[in-house]
Coordinates of C-alpha atoms and ligand atoms in Angstrom, one line a residue:
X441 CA 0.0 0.0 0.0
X442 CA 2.1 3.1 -1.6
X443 CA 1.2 6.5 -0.3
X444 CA 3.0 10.2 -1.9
X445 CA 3.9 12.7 0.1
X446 CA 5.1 15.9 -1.8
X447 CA 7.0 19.2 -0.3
X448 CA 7.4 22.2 -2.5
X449 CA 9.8 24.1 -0.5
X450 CA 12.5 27.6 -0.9
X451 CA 15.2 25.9 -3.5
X452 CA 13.2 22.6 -4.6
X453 CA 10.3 20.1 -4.8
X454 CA 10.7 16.8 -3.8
X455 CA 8.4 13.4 -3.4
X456 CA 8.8 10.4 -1.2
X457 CA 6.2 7.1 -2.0
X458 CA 6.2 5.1 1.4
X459 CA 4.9 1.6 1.7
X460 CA 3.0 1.7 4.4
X461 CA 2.1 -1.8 5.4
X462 CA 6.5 -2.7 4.6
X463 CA 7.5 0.1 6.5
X464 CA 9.5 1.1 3.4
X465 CA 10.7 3.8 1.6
X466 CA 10.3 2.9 -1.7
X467 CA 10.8 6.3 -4.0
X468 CA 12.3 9.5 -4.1
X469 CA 12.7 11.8 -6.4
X470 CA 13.8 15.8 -6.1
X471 CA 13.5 18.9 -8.9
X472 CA 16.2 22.1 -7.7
X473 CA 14.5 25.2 -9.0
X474 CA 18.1 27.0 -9.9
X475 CA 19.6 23.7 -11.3
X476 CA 16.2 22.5 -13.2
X477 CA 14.5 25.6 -14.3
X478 CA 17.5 28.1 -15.0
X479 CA 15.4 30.1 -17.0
X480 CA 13.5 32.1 -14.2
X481 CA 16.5 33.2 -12.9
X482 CA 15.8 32.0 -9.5
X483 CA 19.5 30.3 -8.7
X484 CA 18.5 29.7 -4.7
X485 CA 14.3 29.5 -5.5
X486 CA 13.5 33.6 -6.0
X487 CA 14.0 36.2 -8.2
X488 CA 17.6 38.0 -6.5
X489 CA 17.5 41.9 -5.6
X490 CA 14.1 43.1 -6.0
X491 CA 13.8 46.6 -4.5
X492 CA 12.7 47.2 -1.0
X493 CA 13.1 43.7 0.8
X494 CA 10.4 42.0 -1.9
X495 CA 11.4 38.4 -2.3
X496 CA 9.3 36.9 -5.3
X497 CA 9.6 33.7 -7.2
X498 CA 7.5 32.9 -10.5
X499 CA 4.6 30.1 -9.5
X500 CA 5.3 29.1 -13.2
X501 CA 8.2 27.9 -12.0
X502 CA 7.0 25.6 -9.0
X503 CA 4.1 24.5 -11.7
X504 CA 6.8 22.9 -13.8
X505 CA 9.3 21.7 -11.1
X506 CA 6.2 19.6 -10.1
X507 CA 5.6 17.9 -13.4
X508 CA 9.5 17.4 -13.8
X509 CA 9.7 15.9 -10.4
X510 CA 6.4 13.4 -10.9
X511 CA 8.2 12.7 -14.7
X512 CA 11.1 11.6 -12.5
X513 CA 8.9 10.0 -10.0
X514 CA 7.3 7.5 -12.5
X515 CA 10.5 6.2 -13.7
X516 CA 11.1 4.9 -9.9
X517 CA 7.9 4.1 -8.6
X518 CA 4.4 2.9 -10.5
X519 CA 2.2 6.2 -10.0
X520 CA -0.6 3.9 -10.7
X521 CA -0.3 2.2 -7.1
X522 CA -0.6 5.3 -5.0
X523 CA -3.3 4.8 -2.8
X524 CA -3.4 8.2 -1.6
X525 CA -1.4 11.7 -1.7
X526 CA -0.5 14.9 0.5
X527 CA 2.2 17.5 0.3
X528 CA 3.1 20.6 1.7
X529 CA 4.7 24.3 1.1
X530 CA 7.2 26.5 2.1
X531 CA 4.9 28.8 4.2
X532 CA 3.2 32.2 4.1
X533 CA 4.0 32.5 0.2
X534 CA 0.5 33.7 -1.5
X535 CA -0.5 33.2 -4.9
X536 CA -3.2 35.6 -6.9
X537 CA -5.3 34.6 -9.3
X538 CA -8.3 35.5 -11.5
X539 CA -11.6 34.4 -11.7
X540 CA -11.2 32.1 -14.8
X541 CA -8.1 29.6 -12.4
X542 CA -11.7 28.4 -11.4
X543 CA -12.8 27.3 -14.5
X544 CA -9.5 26.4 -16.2
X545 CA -8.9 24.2 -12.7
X546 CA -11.8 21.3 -14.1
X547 CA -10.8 21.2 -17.4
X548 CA -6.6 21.0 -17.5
X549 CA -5.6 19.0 -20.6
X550 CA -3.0 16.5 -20.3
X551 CA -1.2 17.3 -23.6
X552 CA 0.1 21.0 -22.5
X553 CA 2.1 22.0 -19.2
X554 CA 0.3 23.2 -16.4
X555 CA 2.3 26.5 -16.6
X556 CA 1.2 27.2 -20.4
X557 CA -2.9 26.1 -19.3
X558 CA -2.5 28.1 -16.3
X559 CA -0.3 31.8 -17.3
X560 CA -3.5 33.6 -18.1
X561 CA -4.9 32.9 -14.5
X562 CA -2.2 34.4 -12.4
X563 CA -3.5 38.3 -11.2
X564 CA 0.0 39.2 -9.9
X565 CA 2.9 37.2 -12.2
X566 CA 4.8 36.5 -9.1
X567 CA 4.5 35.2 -5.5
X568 CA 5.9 37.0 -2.5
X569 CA 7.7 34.5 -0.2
X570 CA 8.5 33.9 3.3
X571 CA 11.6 35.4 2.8
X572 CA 9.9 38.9 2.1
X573 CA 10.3 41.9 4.4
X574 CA 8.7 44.8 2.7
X575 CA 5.3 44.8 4.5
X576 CA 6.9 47.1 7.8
X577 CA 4.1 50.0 6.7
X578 CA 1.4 47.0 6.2
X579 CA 2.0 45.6 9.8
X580 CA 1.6 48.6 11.3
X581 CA -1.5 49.5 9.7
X582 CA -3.1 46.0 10.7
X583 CA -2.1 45.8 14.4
X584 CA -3.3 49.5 14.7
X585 CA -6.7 49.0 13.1
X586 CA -7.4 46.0 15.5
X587 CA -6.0 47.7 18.5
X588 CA -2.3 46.6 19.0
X589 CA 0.3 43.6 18.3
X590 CA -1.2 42.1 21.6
X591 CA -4.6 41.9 19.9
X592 CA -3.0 40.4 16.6
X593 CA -1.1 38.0 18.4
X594 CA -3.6 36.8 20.7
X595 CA -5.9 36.4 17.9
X596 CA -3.9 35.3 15.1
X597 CA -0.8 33.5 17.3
X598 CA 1.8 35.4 15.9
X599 CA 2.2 39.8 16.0
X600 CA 1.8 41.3 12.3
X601 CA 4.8 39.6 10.8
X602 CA 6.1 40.9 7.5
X603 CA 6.0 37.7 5.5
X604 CA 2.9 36.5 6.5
X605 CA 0.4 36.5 3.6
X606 CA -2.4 39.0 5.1
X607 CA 0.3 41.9 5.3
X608 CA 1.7 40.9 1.9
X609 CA -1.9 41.0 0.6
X610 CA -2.8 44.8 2.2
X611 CA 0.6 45.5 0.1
X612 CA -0.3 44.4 -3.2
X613 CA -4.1 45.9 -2.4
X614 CA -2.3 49.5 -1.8
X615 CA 0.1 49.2 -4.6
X616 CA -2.2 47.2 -7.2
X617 CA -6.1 48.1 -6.4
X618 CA -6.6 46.7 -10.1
X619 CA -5.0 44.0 -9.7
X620 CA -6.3 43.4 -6.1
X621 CA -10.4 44.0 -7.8
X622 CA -9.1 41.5 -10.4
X623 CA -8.0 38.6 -7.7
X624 CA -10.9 36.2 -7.3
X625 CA -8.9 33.8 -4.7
X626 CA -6.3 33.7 -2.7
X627 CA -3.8 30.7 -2.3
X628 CA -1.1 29.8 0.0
X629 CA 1.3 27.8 -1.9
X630 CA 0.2 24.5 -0.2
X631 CA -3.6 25.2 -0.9
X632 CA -2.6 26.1 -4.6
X633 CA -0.8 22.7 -5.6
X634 CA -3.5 21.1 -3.3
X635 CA -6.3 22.6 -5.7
X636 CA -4.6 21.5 -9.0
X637 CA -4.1 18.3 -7.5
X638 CA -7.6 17.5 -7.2
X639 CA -8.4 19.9 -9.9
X640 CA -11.0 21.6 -7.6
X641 CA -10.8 24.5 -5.2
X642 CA -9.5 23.6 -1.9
X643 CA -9.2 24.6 1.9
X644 CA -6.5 26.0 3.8
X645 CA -5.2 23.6 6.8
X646 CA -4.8 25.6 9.8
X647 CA -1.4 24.5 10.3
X648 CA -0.4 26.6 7.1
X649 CA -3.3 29.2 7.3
X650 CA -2.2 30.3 10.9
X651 CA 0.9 31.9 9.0
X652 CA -1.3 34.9 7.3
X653 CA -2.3 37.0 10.1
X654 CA -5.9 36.2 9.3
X655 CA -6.6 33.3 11.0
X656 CA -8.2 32.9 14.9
X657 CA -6.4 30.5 16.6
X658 CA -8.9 30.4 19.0
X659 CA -11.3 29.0 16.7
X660 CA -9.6 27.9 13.9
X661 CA -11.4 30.2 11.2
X662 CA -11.2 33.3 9.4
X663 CA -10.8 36.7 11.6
X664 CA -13.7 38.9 10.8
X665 CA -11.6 42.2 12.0
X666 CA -8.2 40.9 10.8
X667 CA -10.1 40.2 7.5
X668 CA -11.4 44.2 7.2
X669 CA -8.1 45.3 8.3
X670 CA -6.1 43.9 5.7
X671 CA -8.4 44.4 2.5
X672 CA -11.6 45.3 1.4
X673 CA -13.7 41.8 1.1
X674 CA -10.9 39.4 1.5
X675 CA -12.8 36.9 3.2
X676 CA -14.6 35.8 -0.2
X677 CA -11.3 36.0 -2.2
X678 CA -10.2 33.2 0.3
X679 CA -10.6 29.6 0.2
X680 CA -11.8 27.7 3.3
X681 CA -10.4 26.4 6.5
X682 CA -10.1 23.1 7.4
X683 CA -8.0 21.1 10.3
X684 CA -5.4 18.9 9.0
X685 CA -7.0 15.6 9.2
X686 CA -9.4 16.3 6.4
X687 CA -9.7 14.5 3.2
X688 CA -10.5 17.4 0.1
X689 CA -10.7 15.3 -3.0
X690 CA -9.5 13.0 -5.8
X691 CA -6.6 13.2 -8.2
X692 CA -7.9 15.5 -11.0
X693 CA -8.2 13.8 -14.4
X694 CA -5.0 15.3 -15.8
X695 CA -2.6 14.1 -13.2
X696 CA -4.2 10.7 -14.0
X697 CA -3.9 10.6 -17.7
X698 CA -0.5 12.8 -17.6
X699 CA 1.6 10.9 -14.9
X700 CA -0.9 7.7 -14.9
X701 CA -2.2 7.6 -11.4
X702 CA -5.3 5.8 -10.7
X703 CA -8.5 7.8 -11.1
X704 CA -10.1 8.0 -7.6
X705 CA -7.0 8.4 -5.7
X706 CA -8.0 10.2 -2.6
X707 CA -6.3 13.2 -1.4
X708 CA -5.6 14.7 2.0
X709 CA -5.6 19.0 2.8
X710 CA -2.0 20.1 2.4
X711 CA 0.2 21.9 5.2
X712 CA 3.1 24.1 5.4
X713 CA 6.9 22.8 5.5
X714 CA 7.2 23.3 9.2
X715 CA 3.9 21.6 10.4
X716 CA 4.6 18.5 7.7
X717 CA 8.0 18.0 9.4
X718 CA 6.8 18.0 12.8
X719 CA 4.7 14.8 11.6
X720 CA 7.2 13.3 9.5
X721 CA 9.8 13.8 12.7
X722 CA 7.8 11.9 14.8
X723 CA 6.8 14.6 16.8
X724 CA 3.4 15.6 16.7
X725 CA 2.3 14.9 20.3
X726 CA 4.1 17.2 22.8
X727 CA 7.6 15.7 23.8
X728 CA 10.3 16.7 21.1
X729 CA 11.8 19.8 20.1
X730 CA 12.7 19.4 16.3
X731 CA 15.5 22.2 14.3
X732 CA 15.1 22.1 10.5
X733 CA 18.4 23.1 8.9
X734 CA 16.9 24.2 5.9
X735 CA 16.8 27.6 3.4
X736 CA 15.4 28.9 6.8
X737 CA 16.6 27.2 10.4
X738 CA 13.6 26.9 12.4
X739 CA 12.9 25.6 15.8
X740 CA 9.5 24.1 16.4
X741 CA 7.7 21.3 19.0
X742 CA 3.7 20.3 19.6
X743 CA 2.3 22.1 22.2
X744 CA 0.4 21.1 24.9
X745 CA -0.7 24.5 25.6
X746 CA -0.5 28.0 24.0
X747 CA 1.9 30.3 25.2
X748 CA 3.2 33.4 23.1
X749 CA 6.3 34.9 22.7
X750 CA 6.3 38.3 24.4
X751 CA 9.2 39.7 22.0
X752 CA 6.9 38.7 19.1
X753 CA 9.1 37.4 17.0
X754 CA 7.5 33.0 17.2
X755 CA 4.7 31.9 16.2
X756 CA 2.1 29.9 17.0
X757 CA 0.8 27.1 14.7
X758 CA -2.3 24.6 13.5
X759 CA -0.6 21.1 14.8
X760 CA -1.6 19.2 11.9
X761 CA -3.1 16.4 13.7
X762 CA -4.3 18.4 16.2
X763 CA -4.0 21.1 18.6
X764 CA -1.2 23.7 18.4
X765 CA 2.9 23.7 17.7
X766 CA 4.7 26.9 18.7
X767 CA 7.5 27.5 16.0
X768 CA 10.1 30.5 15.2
X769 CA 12.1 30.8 12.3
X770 CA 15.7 32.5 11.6
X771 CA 15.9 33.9 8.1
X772 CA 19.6 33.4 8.0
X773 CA 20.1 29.3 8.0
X774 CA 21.4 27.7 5.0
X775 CA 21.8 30.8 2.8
X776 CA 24.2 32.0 6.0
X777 CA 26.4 28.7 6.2
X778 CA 27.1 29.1 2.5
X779 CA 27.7 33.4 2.5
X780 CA 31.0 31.8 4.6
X781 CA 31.6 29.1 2.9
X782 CA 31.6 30.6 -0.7
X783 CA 33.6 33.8 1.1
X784 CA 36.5 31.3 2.0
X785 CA 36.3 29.1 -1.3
X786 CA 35.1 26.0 0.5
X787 CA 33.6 22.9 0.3
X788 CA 31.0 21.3 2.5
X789 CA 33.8 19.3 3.3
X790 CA 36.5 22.2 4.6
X791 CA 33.4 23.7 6.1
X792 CA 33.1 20.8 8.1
X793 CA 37.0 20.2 8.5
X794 CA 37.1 23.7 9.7
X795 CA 34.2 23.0 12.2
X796 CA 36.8 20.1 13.5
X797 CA 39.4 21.6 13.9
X798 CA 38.3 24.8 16.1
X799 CA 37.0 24.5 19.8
X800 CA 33.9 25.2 21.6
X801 CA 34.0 29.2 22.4
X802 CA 36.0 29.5 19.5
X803 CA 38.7 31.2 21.5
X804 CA 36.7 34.3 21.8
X805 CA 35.6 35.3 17.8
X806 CA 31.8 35.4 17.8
X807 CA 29.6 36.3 15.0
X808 CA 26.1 37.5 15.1
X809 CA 25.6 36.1 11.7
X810 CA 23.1 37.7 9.8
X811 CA 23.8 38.0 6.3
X812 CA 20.3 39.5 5.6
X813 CA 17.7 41.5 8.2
X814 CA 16.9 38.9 10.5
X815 CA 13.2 38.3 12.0
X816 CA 14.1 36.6 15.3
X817 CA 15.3 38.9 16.3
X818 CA 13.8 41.5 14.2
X819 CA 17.1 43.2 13.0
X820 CA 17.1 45.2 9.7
X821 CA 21.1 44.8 8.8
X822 CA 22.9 43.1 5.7
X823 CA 26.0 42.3 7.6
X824 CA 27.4 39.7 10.2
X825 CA 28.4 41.7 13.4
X826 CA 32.0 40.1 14.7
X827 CA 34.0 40.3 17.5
X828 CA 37.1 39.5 18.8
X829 CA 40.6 38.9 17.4
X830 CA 42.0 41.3 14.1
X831 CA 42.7 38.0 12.0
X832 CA 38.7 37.1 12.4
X833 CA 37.5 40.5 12.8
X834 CA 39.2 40.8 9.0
X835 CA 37.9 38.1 7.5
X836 CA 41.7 36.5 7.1
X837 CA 40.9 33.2 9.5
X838 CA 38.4 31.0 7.7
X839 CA 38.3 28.5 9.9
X840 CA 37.3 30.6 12.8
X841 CA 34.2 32.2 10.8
X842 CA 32.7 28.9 10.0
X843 CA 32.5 28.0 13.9
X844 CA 31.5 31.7 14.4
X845 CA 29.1 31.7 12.1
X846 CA 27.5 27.8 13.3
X847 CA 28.0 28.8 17.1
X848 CA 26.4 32.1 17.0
X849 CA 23.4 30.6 14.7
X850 CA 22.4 28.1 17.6
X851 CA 23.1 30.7 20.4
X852 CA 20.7 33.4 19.0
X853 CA 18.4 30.1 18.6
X854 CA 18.7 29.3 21.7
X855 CA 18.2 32.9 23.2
X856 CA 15.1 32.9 21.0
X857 CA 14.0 30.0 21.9
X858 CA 13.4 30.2 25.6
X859 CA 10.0 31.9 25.5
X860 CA 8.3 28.2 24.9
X861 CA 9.9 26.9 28.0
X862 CA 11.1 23.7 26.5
X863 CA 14.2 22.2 28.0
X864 CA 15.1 19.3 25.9
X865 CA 17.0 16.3 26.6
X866 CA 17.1 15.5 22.6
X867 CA 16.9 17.6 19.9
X868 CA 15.8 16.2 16.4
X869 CA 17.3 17.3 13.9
X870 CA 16.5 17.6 10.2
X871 CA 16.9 19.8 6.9
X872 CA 19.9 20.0 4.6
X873 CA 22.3 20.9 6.9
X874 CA 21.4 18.0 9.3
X875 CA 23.2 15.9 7.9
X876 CA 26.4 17.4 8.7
X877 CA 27.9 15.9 11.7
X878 CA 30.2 19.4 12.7
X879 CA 27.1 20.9 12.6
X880 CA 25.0 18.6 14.9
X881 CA 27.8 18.3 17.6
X882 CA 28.2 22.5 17.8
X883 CA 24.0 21.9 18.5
X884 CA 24.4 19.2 20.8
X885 CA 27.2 21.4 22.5
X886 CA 24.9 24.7 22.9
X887 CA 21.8 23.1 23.2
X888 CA 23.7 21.0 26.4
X889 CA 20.9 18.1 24.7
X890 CA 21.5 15.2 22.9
X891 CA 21.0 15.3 18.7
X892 CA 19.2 12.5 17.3
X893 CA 18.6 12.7 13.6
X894 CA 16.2 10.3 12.0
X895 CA 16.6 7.5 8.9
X896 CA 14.4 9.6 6.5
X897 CA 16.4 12.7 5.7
X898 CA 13.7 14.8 3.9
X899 CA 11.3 15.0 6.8
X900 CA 8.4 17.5 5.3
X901 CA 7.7 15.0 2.7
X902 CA 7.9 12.1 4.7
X903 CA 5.3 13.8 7.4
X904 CA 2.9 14.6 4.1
X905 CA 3.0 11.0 2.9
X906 CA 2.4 10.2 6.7
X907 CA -0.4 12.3 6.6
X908 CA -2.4 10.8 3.3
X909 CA -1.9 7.4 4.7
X910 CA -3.1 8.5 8.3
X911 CA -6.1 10.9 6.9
X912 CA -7.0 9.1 3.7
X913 CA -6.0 5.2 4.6
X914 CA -7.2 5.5 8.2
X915 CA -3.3 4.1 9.4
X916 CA -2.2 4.9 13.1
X917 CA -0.1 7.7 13.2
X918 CA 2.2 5.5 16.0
X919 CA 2.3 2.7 13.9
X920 CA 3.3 4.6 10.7
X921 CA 5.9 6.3 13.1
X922 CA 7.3 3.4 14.5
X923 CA 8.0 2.4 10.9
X924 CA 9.6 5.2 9.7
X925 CA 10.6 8.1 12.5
X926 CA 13.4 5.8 14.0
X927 CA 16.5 7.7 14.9
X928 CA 19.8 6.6 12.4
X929 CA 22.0 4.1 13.6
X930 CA 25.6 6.2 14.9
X931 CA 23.8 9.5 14.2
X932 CA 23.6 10.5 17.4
X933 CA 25.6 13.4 19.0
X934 CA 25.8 13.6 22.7
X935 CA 27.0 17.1 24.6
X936 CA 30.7 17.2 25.8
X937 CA 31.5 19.4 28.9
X938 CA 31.9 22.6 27.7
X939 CA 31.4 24.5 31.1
X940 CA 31.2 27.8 31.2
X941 CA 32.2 28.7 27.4
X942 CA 28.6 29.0 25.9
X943 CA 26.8 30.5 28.6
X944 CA 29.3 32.8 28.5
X945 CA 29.4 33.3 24.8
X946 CA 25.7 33.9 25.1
X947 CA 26.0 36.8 27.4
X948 CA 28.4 38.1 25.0
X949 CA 26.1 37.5 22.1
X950 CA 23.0 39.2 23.8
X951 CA 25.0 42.5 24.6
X952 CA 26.3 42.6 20.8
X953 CA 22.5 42.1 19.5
X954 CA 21.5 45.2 22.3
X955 CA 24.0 47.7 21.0
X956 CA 23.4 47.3 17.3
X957 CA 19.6 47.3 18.2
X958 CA 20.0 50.9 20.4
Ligands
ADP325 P1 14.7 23.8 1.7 O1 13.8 22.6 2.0 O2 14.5 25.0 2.5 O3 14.7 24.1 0.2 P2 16.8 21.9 2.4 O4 16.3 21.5 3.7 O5 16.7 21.0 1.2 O6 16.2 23.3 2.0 O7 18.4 22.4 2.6 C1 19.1 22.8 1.5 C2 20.4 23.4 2.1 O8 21.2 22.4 2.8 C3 21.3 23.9 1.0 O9 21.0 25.3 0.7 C4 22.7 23.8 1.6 O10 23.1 25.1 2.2 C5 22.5 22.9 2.8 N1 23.5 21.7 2.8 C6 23.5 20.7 1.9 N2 24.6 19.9 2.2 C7 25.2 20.4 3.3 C8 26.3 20.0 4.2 N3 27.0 18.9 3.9 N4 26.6 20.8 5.2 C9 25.9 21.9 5.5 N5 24.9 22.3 4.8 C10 24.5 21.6 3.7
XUL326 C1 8.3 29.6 8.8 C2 9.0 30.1 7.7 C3 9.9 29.2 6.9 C4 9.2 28.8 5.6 C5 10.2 28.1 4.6 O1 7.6 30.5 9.5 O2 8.9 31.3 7.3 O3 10.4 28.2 7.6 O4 8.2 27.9 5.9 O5 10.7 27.0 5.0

């Protein structure tokens, strides 16, 4: 019994078929948006320098990294035995379209690409993404009209957040009324591919749709004064909510006759990244903290109650299979690492070396290493602050800024972090970068926890196939994770004794963040 789970995230799209009833991976298959699709000139998954912090990407470009990665899907796996399918999104990226997406959605023809059927249905020709900070006026204009940040955030889970699809919609509104009157729905980018998937409109799960600033938490639907403060009569340019348990459909016609699925194959609601990999880690009832080294690091764990973060800078999710997750997100992960990495030449193999061969504290040379403005904290700067010694403070010691840069990633994480009141004994780790071993000992050395990573690497689409098979199949969730959220065998990190060196490097770390902020 085969079940697809599929993740379209910041750089790529990738699938994993499970077997359930084996226990079994038994496909995988992944499309890299710079590599695969050169010609939308998104090398790292959005369009480079746009003016005033807008990050964009082309959905064209996701439409046809999807049929490329199912085209290299069905060369590994019969699509014809799927028994059911889910996926998920890089979160908070929104996607505009016009009224006919509604009636070109039924009747998609398997003999031309989804992005030639679908160009004429697109009402703004590109997305904003999470990594997007140009909505500062927008924000402001939301919490005021609704009484405050506290009211947002106690409404919505999170303050008015930049990225976050109801401040990016108020934006284009202002900027684009035309375009705005012209927008018949609304996606986030897991509702979108969960619509053409089934070839029918489909809801919002609240795991993803608490990331818009439009959402009640409390209740789980839309926010009648969120929704007026953000754009005149957004709540029918929306689709609908539902909880991530929910079944929305079939596969559409053209997926069957273009890829050969079988016609009837049931589908379950799509989620964002984060949420997906909180199921695919295992770690969907409260208990584990989980860090995704991905395009963004994030830190994320089920809660068993809400608290919020009174710097406003985390979040507060839809738990996928119920309940809440409390999550926060640090723009400057992956795209960070490899600023360094590129600056000194290097491999991820002299990355790592360099990780070896430096100690914990790294004798003093610190980095707060934001590359880009940061969101946790909120810190608008294009530059990594350093201190200590002249070699480092030059950029002349390589080796000394790749264990600045790693150390001071998990100690603003870990500063961050503490809001949630989690102390964990493990940390699961997962992302790209996981898989580094340097990388998981400086965590397991900060963190004072052990690091556990699991045998599926590419956790959001595990959780989604997870997810079909649970919703659509009726599977346990603690059977499918005994099958397939075990920890790998000798990947375990466990703390050395590093004594005073991070607590102090913390305080350090803190006091460098206060005077750039004052
Ligand atoms: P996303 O899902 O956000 O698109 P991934 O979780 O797939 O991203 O992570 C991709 C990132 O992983 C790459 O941008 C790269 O920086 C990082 N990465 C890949 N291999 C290594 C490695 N050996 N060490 C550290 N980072 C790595
Ligand atoms: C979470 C966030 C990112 C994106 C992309 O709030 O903005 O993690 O989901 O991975």
């Amino acid at each position: 019994m085969l079940t697809l789970g599929i993740d379209s995230s910041t750089q790529s799209c990738s699938a994993l078929v499970i077997d359930v009833e084996l226990g079994k991976v038994v496909a995988e298959a992944t499309v890299n948006f710079g590599e695969r699709l050169p010609s939308y000139g998104a090398p790292n998954g959005f369009l480079p320098d746009l003016p005033d912090g807008q990050v964009q990407a082309d959905p064209r470009m996701w439409l046809d990294a999807l049929e490329l990665l199912l085209d290299d899907l069905r060369e590994r796996c019969d699509l014809s035995r799927i028994r059911a399918i889910s996926g998920a999104a890089q979160q908070h990226g929104s996607v505009y379209l016009k009224a006919n997406w509604l009636e070109k959605l039924g009747s998609l023809e398997a003999g031309t690409a989804l992005s030639v059927q679908l160009e004429d249905c697109f009402s703004r020709s590109t997305a904003p993404i999470w990594m997007d900070t140009s909505t500062t006026a927008q924000c402001r204009e939301i919490a005021r009209s609704v009484g405050g940040d506290t009211v947002v955030c106690a409404k919505s889970g999170s303050v008015a957040i930049e990225r976050f699809a109801g401040p990016q919609i108020r934006r284009f509104y202002e900027q684009d009324a035309d375009g705005y009157e012209g927008t018949a729905r609304i996606h986030l980018i897991s509702s979108f591919f969960a619509s053409l998937l089934c070839g029918n409109e489909v809801a919002i799960d609240t795991g993803d749709g608490a990331g818009m600033n439009l959402l009640n938490i409390n209740n789980w639907s839309w926010d009648a004064d969120l929704l007026e403060a953000t754009a005149p009569n957004l709540g029918s340019r929306l689709p609908a909510v539902q909880v991530g348990e929910s079944r929305v459909g079939e596969v559409a016609a053209y997926f069957v006759d273009r890829f050969g699925f079988q016609p009837g194959t049931p589908v379950a609601i799509f989620t964002g990244d984060n949420p997906s990999s909180l199921v695919g880690m295992g770690a969907a009832r409260p208990g584990k903290v989980v860090v995704s080294l991905g395009t963004s690091d994030t830190f994320f764990a089920a809660m068993p109650r809400v608290v919020a973060d009174p710097q406003g800078c985390g979040h507060v999710f839809g738990n996928p299979l119920g309940g809440s997750m409390s999550l926060q997100c640090f723009v400057n992960g992956s795209l960070a690492r490899e600023a360094v990495k590129d600056r000194f030449g290097y491999s991820w193999d002299a990355f790592t070396e360099a990780l070896d061969k430096t100690i914990p504290g790294n004798e003093g040379d610190l980095m707060v290493p934001f590359f880009r403005p940061e969101i946790s904290p909120r810190m608008e700067i294009h530059a990594p602050i350093l201190a200590g010694r002249t070699a480092f403070l030059n950029w002349e010691d390589g080796a000394a800024a790749v264990r600045a840069c790693v150390e001071g990633q998990f100690l603003n994480m870990k500063l961050s972090t503490e809001w949630m009141q989690l102390e964990p004994e493990t940390v699961y780790l997962t992302g790209g970068a996981s898989a580094n071993d340097a990388i998981a000992q400086v965590a397991a050395d900060i963190f004072q926890a052990r690091v556990e990573r699991l045998s599926v690497t590419s956790s959001v689409a595990l959780g989604a196939a997870m997810r079909a098979a649970s919703v659509c199949l009726s599977r346990s969730i603690e059977e499918l994770e005994s099958h397939f959220c075990s920890s790998l065998p000798g990947s375990e990190r466990v703390p050395n004794d590093c004594g005073a060196v991070y607590p102090e490097a913390a305080s350090r770390f803190r006091e460098l963040l206060r005077k750039e902020a004052s």
